[in-house]
PDB file of C-alpha atoms in Angstrom:
ATOM      1  CA  MET A   5     -14.275  69.372  35.257  1.00 78.00           C
ATOM      2  CA  SER A   6     -13.396  67.996  38.643  1.00 88.00           C
ATOM      3  CA  ALA A   7     -10.070  68.057  40.305  1.00 91.00           C
ATOM      4  CA  ALA A   8      -9.447  64.370  39.847  1.00 93.00           C
ATOM      5  CA  GLU A   9     -10.252  64.692  36.156  1.00 94.00           C
ATOM      6  CA  ARG A  10      -7.829  67.573  35.744  1.00 95.00           C
ATOM      7  CA  VAL A  11      -5.140  65.181  37.532  1.00 95.00           C
ATOM      8  CA  PHE A  12      -5.958  62.462  35.316  1.00 96.00           C
ATOM      9  CA  GLY A  13      -5.928  65.076  32.097  1.00 95.00           C
ATOM     10  CA  LEU A  14      -2.430  65.737  33.228  1.00 95.00           C
ATOM     11  CA  LEU A  15      -1.369  62.173  33.388  1.00 96.00           C
ATOM     12  CA  LEU A  16      -2.642  62.116  29.917  1.00 96.00           C
ATOM     13  CA  ARG A  17      -0.077  64.223  28.721  1.00 95.00           C
ATOM     14  CA  ALA A  18       2.452  61.574  29.088  1.00 95.00           C
ATOM     15  CA  TYR A  19       0.909  60.038  25.666  1.00 96.00           C
ATOM     16  CA  PRO A  20       2.016  61.079  22.164  1.00 93.00           C
ATOM     17  CA  ALA A  21      -0.093  63.986  20.703  1.00 93.00           C
ATOM     18  CA  GLU A  22      -1.694  61.922  18.023  1.00 93.00           C
ATOM     19  CA  PHE A  23      -2.761  58.980  20.513  1.00 95.00           C
ATOM     20  CA  ARG A  24      -4.347  61.685  22.798  1.00 96.00           C
ATOM     21  CA  ALA A  25      -5.900  63.433  19.918  1.00 95.00           C
ATOM     22  CA  ALA A  26      -7.640  59.960  19.095  1.00 95.00           C
ATOM     23  CA  TYR A  27      -8.375  58.699  22.599  1.00 96.00           C
ATOM     24  CA  SER A  28      -8.188  61.198  25.149  1.00 96.00           C
ATOM     25  CA  ARG A  29     -11.805  61.826  25.112  1.00 95.00           C
ATOM     26  CA  GLU A  30     -12.657  58.063  25.727  1.00 95.00           C
ATOM     27  CA  MET A  31      -9.902  57.715  28.300  1.00 96.00           C
ATOM     28  CA  MET A  32     -11.476  60.565  30.323  1.00 96.00           C
ATOM     29  CA  MET A  33     -14.841  59.003  29.819  1.00 95.00           C
ATOM     30  CA  VAL A  34     -13.595  55.825  31.077  1.00 95.00           C
ATOM     31  CA  PHE A  35     -11.820  57.480  33.992  1.00 95.00           C
ATOM     32  CA  ARG A  36     -15.345  59.205  34.749  1.00 94.00           C
ATOM     33  CA  ASP A  37     -17.161  55.870  34.651  1.00 93.00           C
ATOM     34  CA  GLN A  38     -14.455  54.316  37.040  1.00 94.00           C
ATOM     35  CA  ARG A  39     -14.877  57.107  39.355  1.00 94.00           C
ATOM     36  CA  ARG A  40     -18.815  56.921  39.403  1.00 92.00           C
ATOM     37  CA  ALA A  41     -18.401  53.141  40.071  1.00 90.00           C
ATOM     38  CA  GLY A  42     -16.592  54.073  43.187  1.00 90.00           C
ATOM     39  CA  ALA A  43     -13.114  54.057  42.324  1.00 86.00           C
ATOM     40  CA  GLY A  44     -10.687  56.312  44.249  1.00 84.00           C
ATOM     41  CA  GLY A  45      -8.110  56.434  46.869  1.00 88.00           C
ATOM     42  CA  VAL A  46      -4.645  55.975  46.907  1.00 93.00           C
ATOM     43  CA  ARG A  47      -4.713  52.351  45.365  1.00 92.00           C
ATOM     44  CA  PHE A  48      -6.706  53.609  42.364  1.00 93.00           C
ATOM     45  CA  TRP A  49      -4.378  56.454  41.697  1.00 95.00           C
ATOM     46  CA  ALA A  50      -1.493  54.170  42.110  1.00 95.00           C
ATOM     47  CA  GLU A  51      -3.029  51.841  39.486  1.00 94.00           C
ATOM     48  CA  CYS A  52      -3.541  54.794  37.234  1.00 95.00           C
ATOM     49  CA  GLY A  53      -0.116  56.105  37.527  1.00 95.00           C
ATOM     50  CA  TRP A  54       1.534  52.663  37.008  1.00 95.00           C
ATOM     51  CA  ASP A  55      -0.803  52.505  33.866  1.00 95.00           C
ATOM     52  CA  VAL A  56       0.867  55.423  32.571  1.00 96.00           C
ATOM     53  CA  VAL A  57       4.161  54.380  33.322  1.00 95.00           C
ATOM     54  CA  ARG A  58       3.734  51.201  31.701  1.00 93.00           C
ATOM     55  CA  SER A  59       1.611  51.840  28.469  1.00 95.00           C
ATOM     56  CA  ALA A  60       2.762  55.458  27.478  1.00 95.00           C
ATOM     57  CA  PRO A  61       6.592  54.720  26.701  1.00 94.00           C
ATOM     58  CA  PRO A  62       5.901  52.003  24.096  1.00 94.00           C
ATOM     59  CA  LEU A  63       3.216  54.365  22.486  1.00 94.00           C
ATOM     60  CA  ARG A  64       5.715  57.138  22.532  1.00 92.00           C
ATOM     61  CA  VAL A  65       8.415  54.793  20.637  1.00 91.00           C
ATOM     62  CA  GLU A  66       5.708  53.644  18.207  1.00 91.00           C
ATOM     63  CA  SER A  67       5.029  57.362  17.477  1.00 89.00           C
ATOM     64  CA  TRP A  68       8.731  58.215  17.086  1.00 85.00           C
ATOM     65  CA  GLN A  69       9.134  55.285  14.954  1.00 85.00           C
ATOM     66  CA  SER A  70       6.247  55.984  12.628  1.00 84.00           C
ATOM     67  CA  ARG A  71       7.458  59.774  12.459  1.00 79.00           C
ATOM     68  CA  TRP A  72      10.764  58.626  11.576  1.00 75.00           C
ATOM     69  CA  GLN A  73       9.454  56.447   8.813  1.00 76.00           C
ATOM     70  CA  MET A  74       7.332  59.040   7.336  1.00 76.00           C
ATOM     71  CA  ASP A  75      10.155  61.797   7.579  1.00 68.00           C
ATOM     72  CA  ASN A  76      12.355  59.285   5.640  1.00 69.00           C
ATOM     73  CA  GLN A  77       9.771  58.709   2.830  1.00 69.00           C
ATOM     74  CA  LEU A  78       9.324  62.629   2.652  1.00 69.00           C
ATOM     75  CA  THR A  79      13.133  63.019   2.536  1.00 73.00           C
ATOM     76  CA  GLU A  80      13.304  60.483  -0.341  1.00 72.00           C
ATOM     77  CA  GLY A  81      10.435  62.175  -2.062  1.00 74.00           C
ATOM     78  CA  ALA A  82      12.092  65.623  -1.810  1.00 76.00           C
ATOM     79  CA  ALA A  83      15.500  64.291  -2.993  1.00 78.00           C
ATOM     80  CA  MET A  84      13.570  62.864  -5.955  1.00 81.00           C
ATOM     81  CA  ARG A  85      11.818  66.166  -6.616  1.00 82.00           C
ATOM     82  CA  LYS A  86      14.979  68.037  -6.478  1.00 82.00           C
ATOM     83  CA  THR A  87      16.789  65.750  -8.882  1.00 85.00           C
ATOM     84  CA  MET A  88      13.827  66.170 -11.356  1.00 87.00           C
ATOM     85  CA  ALA A  89      13.648  69.843 -11.006  1.00 88.00           C
ATOM     86  CA  VAL A  90      17.389  70.252 -11.793  1.00 89.00           C
ATOM     87  CA  LEU A  91      17.043  67.812 -14.968  1.00 90.00           C
ATOM     88  CA  SER A  92      14.041  69.755 -15.801  1.00 90.00           C
ATOM     89  CA  ILE A  93      16.065  73.036 -16.002  1.00 91.00           C
ATOM     90  CA  VAL A  94      19.285  71.732 -17.399  1.00 91.00           C
ATOM     91  CA  ILE A  95      17.714  69.654 -20.164  1.00 89.00           C
ATOM     92  CA  GLY A  96      15.272  72.532 -20.929  1.00 89.00           C
ATOM     93  CA  ALA A  97      18.397  75.022 -21.200  1.00 90.00           C
ATOM     94  CA  ILE A  98      20.090  72.545 -23.406  1.00 87.00           C
ATOM     95  CA  GLU A  99      16.860  72.303 -25.605  1.00 83.00           C
ATOM     96  CA  THR A 100      16.211  76.081 -25.665  1.00 86.00           C
ATOM     97  CA  LEU A 101      20.013  76.525 -26.577  1.00 87.00           C
ATOM     98  CA  ASN A 102      19.752  73.710 -29.319  1.00 83.00           C
ATOM     99  CA  ALA A 103      17.005  75.257 -30.952  1.00 81.00           C
ATOM    100  CA  LEU A 104      18.664  78.702 -31.146  1.00 84.00           C
ATOM    101  CA  VAL A 105      21.896  77.241 -32.625  1.00 84.00           C
ATOM    102  CA  GLU A 106      19.751  75.512 -35.172  1.00 79.00           C
ATOM    103  CA  PHE A 107      17.978  78.699 -35.825  1.00 80.00           C
ATOM    104  CA  ARG A 108      21.137  80.500 -36.487  1.00 82.00           C
ATOM    105  CA  ALA A 109      22.535  77.488 -38.792  1.00 80.00           C
ATOM    106  CA  ALA A 110      19.407  77.590 -40.551  1.00 76.00           C
ATOM    107  CA  SER A 111      19.391  81.312 -40.835  1.00 78.00           C
ATOM    108  CA  ALA A 112      22.616  81.153 -42.681  1.00 78.00           C
ATOM    109  CA  VAL A 113      21.340  79.065 -45.489  1.00 75.00           C
ATOM    110  CA  GLY A 114      17.812  80.461 -45.706  1.00 74.00           C
ATOM    111  CA  LEU A 115      15.038  79.979 -43.264  1.00 70.00           C
ATOM    112  CA  ASP A 116      12.202  78.060 -44.602  1.00 77.00           C
ATOM    113  CA  THR A 117       8.594  77.662 -42.557  1.00 80.00           C
ATOM    114  CA  THR A 118       9.325  73.944 -41.336  1.00 77.00           C
ATOM    115  CA  ALA A 119      12.710  75.110 -39.824  1.00 76.00           C
ATOM    116  CA  LEU A 120      11.060  78.197 -38.160  1.00 81.00           C
ATOM    117  CA  VAL A 121       8.242  75.864 -36.862  1.00 82.00           C
ATOM    118  CA  ILE A 122      10.722  73.288 -35.525  1.00 79.00           C
ATOM    119  CA  VAL A 123      12.854  75.964 -33.727  1.00 81.00           C
ATOM    120  CA  THR A 124       9.863  77.662 -32.328  1.00 85.00           C
ATOM    121  CA  LEU A 125       8.601  74.530 -30.873  1.00 84.00           C
ATOM    122  CA  GLY A 126      11.917  73.568 -29.691  1.00 83.00           C
ATOM    123  CA  VAL A 127      12.140  77.048 -27.745  1.00 87.00           C
ATOM    124  CA  LEU A 128       8.885  76.413 -26.337  1.00 89.00           C
ATOM    125  CA  VAL A 129       9.411  73.125 -24.881  1.00 87.00           C
ATOM    126  CA  GLY A 130      12.673  74.152 -23.627  1.00 88.00           C
ATOM    127  CA  VAL A 131      11.038  77.123 -21.731  1.00 91.00           C
ATOM    128  CA  LEU A 132       8.250  74.935 -20.581  1.00 90.00           C
ATOM    129  CA  LEU A 133      10.848  72.545 -19.145  1.00 91.00           C
ATOM    130  CA  ILE A 134      12.838  75.224 -17.402  1.00 91.00           C
ATOM    131  CA  ALA A 135       9.668  76.843 -15.914  1.00 90.00           C
ATOM    132  CA  SER A 136       8.550  73.077 -14.674  1.00 89.00           C
ATOM    133  CA  GLY A 137      11.868  72.679 -13.214  1.00 88.00           C
ATOM    134  CA  ILE A 138      11.413  76.007 -11.356  1.00 86.00           C
ATOM    135  CA  VAL A 139       8.014  75.113 -10.183  1.00 84.00           C
ATOM    136  CA  LEU A 140       9.102  71.699  -8.913  1.00 84.00           C
ATOM    137  CA  ALA A 141      11.852  73.282  -7.008  1.00 79.00           C
ATOM    138  CA  SER A 142       9.620  75.804  -5.556  1.00 75.00           C
ATOM    139  CA  ARG A 143       7.132  72.945  -4.250  1.00 67.00           C
ATOM    140  CA  SER A 144       4.246  75.226  -5.463  1.00 63.00           C
ATOM    141  CA  PRO A 145       0.732  73.464  -4.815  1.00 58.00           C
ATOM    142  CA  LYS A 146       0.326  73.849  -8.595  1.00 59.00           C
ATOM    143  CA  SER A 147       3.514  72.031  -9.254  1.00 69.00           C
ATOM    144  CA  GLN A 148       1.451  69.071 -10.981  1.00 77.00           C
ATOM    145  CA  VAL A 149       0.211  70.958 -13.678  1.00 84.00           C
ATOM    146  CA  LEU A 150       3.185  72.696 -15.578  1.00 86.00           C
ATOM    147  CA  PRO A 151       5.489  69.849 -15.543  1.00 88.00           C
ATOM    148  CA  LEU A 152       2.581  67.609 -16.815  1.00 88.00           C
ATOM    149  CA  VAL A 153       1.843  70.011 -19.748  1.00 89.00           C
ATOM    150  CA  ALA A 154       5.616  70.429 -20.445  1.00 88.00           C
ATOM    151  CA  ALA A 155       6.021  66.416 -20.466  1.00 89.00           C
ATOM    152  CA  ILE A 156       3.252  66.008 -22.822  1.00 89.00           C
ATOM    153  CA  ALA A 157       4.370  68.749 -25.016  1.00 88.00           C
ATOM    154  CA  CYS A 158       7.664  67.660 -25.087  1.00 86.00           C
ATOM    155  CA  LEU A 159       6.610  64.132 -25.977  1.00 85.00           C
ATOM    156  CA  ALA A 160       4.346  65.280 -28.679  1.00 85.00           C
ATOM    157  CA  VAL A 161       7.247  67.726 -30.345  1.00 82.00           C
ATOM    158  CA  PHE A 162       9.926  65.120 -30.075  1.00 77.00           C
ATOM    159  CA  ALA A 163       7.775  62.380 -31.295  1.00 76.00           C
ATOM    160  CA  LEU A 164       6.550  64.394 -34.452  1.00 75.00           C
ATOM    161  CA  ILE A 165       9.595  66.244 -35.413  1.00 71.00           C
ATOM    162  CA  PRO A 166      11.762  63.851 -37.780  1.00 63.00           C
ATOM    163  CA  ARG A 167      14.881  66.170 -38.154  1.00 61.00           C
ATOM    164  CA  MET A 168      16.589  65.113 -34.824  1.00 63.00           C
ATOM    165  CA  SER A 169      19.621  63.176 -33.542  1.00 66.00           C
ATOM    166  CA  ILE A 170      19.081  59.793 -31.621  1.00 68.00           C
ATOM    167  CA  PHE A 171      20.447  61.449 -28.785  1.00 69.00           C
ATOM    168  CA  SER A 172      18.185  64.419 -28.906  1.00 71.00           C
ATOM    169  CA  LYS A 173      15.163  62.071 -29.476  1.00 71.00           C
ATOM    170  CA  MET A 174      16.165  60.021 -26.542  1.00 73.00           C
ATOM    171  CA  LEU A 175      16.630  62.774 -24.213  1.00 76.00           C
ATOM    172  CA  GLY A 176      13.471  64.583 -25.564  1.00 77.00           C
ATOM    173  CA  ILE A 177      11.510  61.457 -25.190  1.00 82.00           C
ATOM    174  CA  GLY A 178      13.258  59.696 -22.322  1.00 85.00           C
ATOM    175  CA  PHE A 179      13.101  62.717 -19.853  1.00 86.00           C
ATOM    176  CA  PRO A 180       9.218  63.691 -20.161  1.00 88.00           C
ATOM    177  CA  ILE A 181       8.552  59.801 -19.682  1.00 89.00           C
ATOM    178  CA  ALA A 182      10.648  59.913 -16.524  1.00 88.00           C
ATOM    179  CA  LEU A 183       8.871  63.190 -15.583  1.00 86.00           C
ATOM    180  CA  LEU A 184       5.573  61.792 -15.987  1.00 88.00           C
ATOM    181  CA  LEU A 185       6.439  58.625 -14.144  1.00 87.00           C
ATOM    182  CA  PHE A 186       7.756  60.914 -11.327  1.00 85.00           C
ATOM    183  CA  LEU A 187       4.439  62.998 -11.260  1.00 84.00           C
ATOM    184  CA  ARG A 188       2.477  59.619 -10.892  1.00 82.00           C
ATOM    185  CA  PHE A 189       4.339  57.745  -8.537  1.00 78.00           C
ATOM    186  CA  GLY A 190       7.499  59.421  -7.137  1.00 69.00           C
ATOM    187  CA  ARG A 191       6.116  62.644  -5.365  1.00 57.00           C
ATOM    188  CA  GLY A 192       7.167  61.528  -2.054  1.00 44.00           C
ATOM    189  CA  GLN A 193       3.630  61.097  -0.634  1.00 46.00           C
ATOM    190  CA  PRO A 194       3.875  58.842   2.435  1.00 39.00           C
ATOM    191  CA  THR A 195       1.891  55.824   2.564  1.00 41.00           C
ATOM    192  CA  ARG A 196       0.756  56.518   5.954  1.00 41.00           C
ATOM    193  CA  THR A 197      -0.686  54.193   8.548  1.00 40.00           C
ATOM    194  CA  VAL A 198      -2.653  55.326  11.164  1.00 39.00           C
ATOM    195  CA  ALA A 199      -0.597  56.419  13.959  1.00 36.00           C
TER     196      ALA A 199
ATOM    197  CA  MET B  24      -3.249  26.645   6.593  1.00 43.00           C
ATOM    198  CA  ALA B  25      -4.900  29.590   8.134  1.00 47.00           C
ATOM    199  CA  LYS B  26      -6.189  32.501   5.887  1.00 52.00           C
ATOM    200  CA  ALA B  27      -3.980  35.652   5.575  1.00 52.00           C
ATOM    201  CA  THR B  28      -5.386  39.190   5.801  1.00 55.00           C
ATOM    202  CA  GLU B  29      -5.070  41.779   3.069  1.00 51.00           C
ATOM    203  CA  THR B  30      -1.803  42.766   4.735  1.00 59.00           C
ATOM    204  CA  GLY B  31      -0.605  39.096   4.001  1.00 66.00           C
ATOM    205  CA  ARG B  32      -0.392  38.270   7.702  1.00 75.00           C
ATOM    206  CA  THR B  33      -1.764  35.071   9.242  1.00 81.00           C
ATOM    207  CA  PRO B  34      -3.476  34.501  12.618  1.00 78.00           C
ATOM    208  CA  GLU B  35      -0.243  32.690  13.758  1.00 78.00           C
ATOM    209  CA  SER B  36       2.054  35.479  12.955  1.00 78.00           C
ATOM    210  CA  HIS B  37       0.058  37.549  15.728  1.00 77.00           C
ATOM    211  CA  LEU B  38       1.002  35.059  18.279  1.00 77.00           C
ATOM    212  CA  PRO B  39       1.813  35.059  21.093  1.00 84.00           C
ATOM    213  CA  LEU B  40      -0.728  37.673  22.089  1.00 83.00           C
ATOM    214  CA  ARG B  41      -0.029  40.072  25.083  1.00 86.00           C
ATOM    215  CA  PRO B  42      -2.438  39.173  28.060  1.00 87.00           C
ATOM    216  CA  ALA B  43      -4.292  42.398  27.740  1.00 89.00           C
ATOM    217  CA  THR B  44      -4.950  42.025  24.105  1.00 91.00           C
ATOM    218  CA  PHE B  45      -5.808  38.370  24.531  1.00 92.00           C
ATOM    219  CA  GLN B  46      -8.339  39.518  27.183  1.00 92.00           C
ATOM    220  CA  ILE B  47      -9.636  42.409  25.089  1.00 94.00           C
ATOM    221  CA  LEU B  48     -10.485  39.986  22.102  1.00 94.00           C
ATOM    222  CA  MET B  49     -12.186  37.454  24.392  1.00 94.00           C
ATOM    223  CA  ALA B  50     -14.155  40.462  25.945  1.00 94.00           C
ATOM    224  CA  LEU B  51     -15.296  41.498  22.383  1.00 95.00           C
ATOM    225  CA  VAL B  52     -16.136  37.929  21.452  1.00 94.00           C
ATOM    226  CA  ASP B  53     -19.748  38.082  22.624  1.00 90.00           C
ATOM    227  CA  GLY B  54     -20.566  41.244  20.921  1.00 92.00           C
ATOM    228  CA  GLU B  55     -19.649  45.125  20.415  1.00 95.00           C
ATOM    229  CA  ARG B  56     -18.543  46.973  23.465  1.00 95.00           C
ATOM    230  CA  HIS B  57     -17.338  50.494  24.430  1.00 95.00           C
ATOM    231  CA  GLY B  58     -14.177  51.188  26.447  1.00 95.00           C
ATOM    232  CA  TYR B  59     -15.395  51.017  29.776  1.00 95.00           C
ATOM    233  CA  SER B  60     -17.697  47.761  29.125  1.00 95.00           C
ATOM    234  CA  ILE B  61     -14.471  46.305  27.715  1.00 95.00           C
ATOM    235  CA  MET B  62     -12.879  47.032  31.022  1.00 95.00           C
ATOM    236  CA  THR B  63     -15.365  45.710  33.310  1.00 95.00           C
ATOM    237  CA  GLU B  64     -15.904  42.396  31.414  1.00 94.00           C
ATOM    238  CA  VAL B  65     -11.988  41.819  31.360  1.00 93.00           C
ATOM    239  CA  SER B  66     -12.192  42.415  35.176  1.00 92.00           C
ATOM    240  CA  GLU B  67     -15.162  40.038  35.529  1.00 91.00           C
ATOM    241  CA  ARG B  68     -13.884  37.262  33.051  1.00 88.00           C
ATOM    242  CA  SER B  69     -10.537  37.169  35.107  1.00 86.00           C
ATOM    243  CA  GLU B  70     -12.368  37.318  38.438  1.00 86.00           C
ATOM    244  CA  HIS B  71     -10.784  40.542  39.214  1.00 84.00           C
ATOM    245  CA  THR B  72      -7.332  39.312  38.688  1.00 86.00           C
ATOM    246  CA  VAL B  73      -6.756  41.310  35.457  1.00 86.00           C
ATOM    247  CA  ARG B  74      -7.532  44.811  35.682  1.00 87.00           C
ATOM    248  CA  LEU B  75      -6.907  46.924  32.628  1.00 92.00           C
ATOM    249  CA  GLY B  76      -6.081  50.821  32.860  1.00 94.00           C
ATOM    250  CA  ALA B  77      -7.199  53.146  30.245  1.00 95.00           C
ATOM    251  CA  GLY B  78      -3.825  53.724  28.730  1.00 96.00           C
ATOM    252  CA  THR B  79      -3.332  49.842  28.409  1.00 95.00           C
ATOM    253  CA  LEU B  80      -6.784  49.591  27.155  1.00 96.00           C
ATOM    254  CA  TYR B  81      -6.585  52.179  24.476  1.00 97.00           C
ATOM    255  CA  GLY B  82      -3.139  51.500  23.667  1.00 96.00           C
ATOM    256  CA  SER B  83      -4.104  47.815  22.843  1.00 95.00           C
ATOM    257  CA  LEU B  84      -7.311  48.758  21.074  1.00 96.00           C
ATOM    258  CA  LYS B  85      -5.113  51.116  18.909  1.00 95.00           C
ATOM    259  CA  ARG B  86      -2.803  48.269  17.801  1.00 94.00           C
ATOM    260  CA  LEU B  87      -5.771  45.636  17.288  1.00 94.00           C
ATOM    261  CA  LEU B  88      -7.374  48.221  15.145  1.00 95.00           C
ATOM    262  CA  GLU B  89      -4.199  48.743  13.042  1.00 92.00           C
ATOM    263  CA  ASP B  90      -3.826  45.007  12.757  1.00 91.00           C
ATOM    264  CA  GLY B  91      -7.279  44.423  11.653  1.00 93.00           C
ATOM    265  CA  LEU B  92      -8.239  42.232  14.489  1.00 94.00           C
ATOM    266  CA  VAL B  93     -10.886  44.897  16.044  1.00 95.00           C
ATOM    267  CA  GLU B  94     -12.840  47.290  14.099  1.00 95.00           C
ATOM    268  CA  GLU B  95     -14.888  50.484  15.308  1.00 94.00           C
ATOM    269  CA  ALA B  96     -18.574  49.935  15.303  1.00 92.00           C
ATOM    270  CA  GLY B  97     -19.817  53.434  15.400  1.00 91.00           C
ATOM    271  CA  GLU B  98     -20.606  55.764  18.173  1.00 90.00           C
ATOM    272  CA  ARG B  99     -23.833  55.824  20.577  1.00 91.00           C
ATOM    273  CA  SER B 100     -24.810  56.406  23.926  1.00 87.00           C
ATOM    274  CA  ASP B 101     -24.811  53.730  26.857  1.00 86.00           C
ATOM    275  CA  ALA B 102     -28.530  53.902  28.555  1.00 83.00           C
ATOM    276  CA  GLU B 103     -26.801  52.739  31.687  1.00 83.00           C
ATOM    277  CA  LEU B 104     -24.174  55.293  31.771  1.00 80.00           C
ATOM    278  CA  GLY B 105     -25.749  58.329  30.471  1.00 81.00           C
ATOM    279  CA  ASP B 106     -26.118  60.364  27.211  1.00 84.00           C
ATOM    280  CA  GLU B 107     -22.499  60.645  26.312  1.00 87.00           C
ATOM    281  CA  ARG B 108     -21.703  59.036  22.979  1.00 91.00           C
ATOM    282  CA  ARG B 109     -19.570  56.394  23.261  1.00 94.00           C
ATOM    283  CA  ARG B 110     -17.228  54.703  20.482  1.00 95.00           C
ATOM    284  CA  TYR B 111     -17.969  50.980  20.127  1.00 96.00           C
ATOM    285  CA  TYR B 112     -15.521  48.090  19.066  1.00 97.00           C
ATOM    286  CA  ARG B 113     -16.129  44.884  17.737  1.00 96.00           C
ATOM    287  CA  ILE B 114     -13.996  41.813  16.705  1.00 95.00           C
ATOM    288  CA  THR B 115     -13.427  41.073  13.282  1.00 94.00           C
ATOM    289  CA  LYS B 116     -13.412  37.645  11.594  1.00 92.00           C
ATOM    290  CA  PHE B 117      -9.709  37.856  11.498  1.00 91.00           C
ATOM    291  CA  GLY B 118      -9.721  38.798  15.257  1.00 91.00           C
ATOM    292  CA  LEU B 119     -11.498  35.969  16.042  1.00 90.00           C
ATOM    293  CA  SER B 120      -9.239  33.332  13.977  1.00 90.00           C
ATOM    294  CA  VAL B 121      -6.340  34.955  15.901  1.00 89.00           C
ATOM    295  CA  ALA B 122      -8.025  34.391  19.306  1.00 84.00           C
ATOM    296  CA  LYS B 123      -8.922  30.916  18.521  1.00 83.00           C
ATOM    297  CA  ALA B 124      -5.241  30.137  17.136  1.00 77.00           C
TER     298      ALA B 124
END
């Protein structure tokens, strides 16, 4: 690399990193072509400098804007994830407690098989929801699978079990649907435009 | 009424074009070109009154690509300029309608 190319390489540092990643090779090639065609001297370098002064700041501003928009989208996604994680843990804990209370009540009058199955399923769903909340909060790469399983299990259990209050059913069916919608649409993945 | 693109923008919504952008579009009307070829074509078309620098050229190309007025046409070498592979650009139909508008 010639001294002139090294200087031009330094000038390119005025441009944002993503722009350089996309175009610096081509810009250097153009510079080499210009040099081969006889460009040089004070006027040429003044034009190069002026071109950088004119074109780099708007590209920097565009880069900051696009990064800012992306950060905002990520922040919204993170807030939604946190909300879903907290709701999942709280509802899971309520479901588990509710199942245990029902188990205690049923034990007092004699526990039949159906009641035992309902209590077991209730505890299972509650624990699954708590685990989903923890996974969602931890941003684990596997955070899709467990909440999905929990939401489907929750829906299945609460749709099938008839002995539940309307409130329990609304919570047990409404939340998994919200969780499924969040997993599908609300994970905060930015719809990124090429910067 | 001019036809809108997939992004819902009409050719008129891109007007007025910056002089550099217009010159680049005009340079691409005749066919695909790489960066240096665009630069020399713009200079010749304007009888050397418009001289695009590399930053202005690629900054404009970046925006033209994002707006769908120009698209990449692959990489290949230019026999006149050596073996280095160069990225070629071509004007899109939408770009043509913007240049005509």
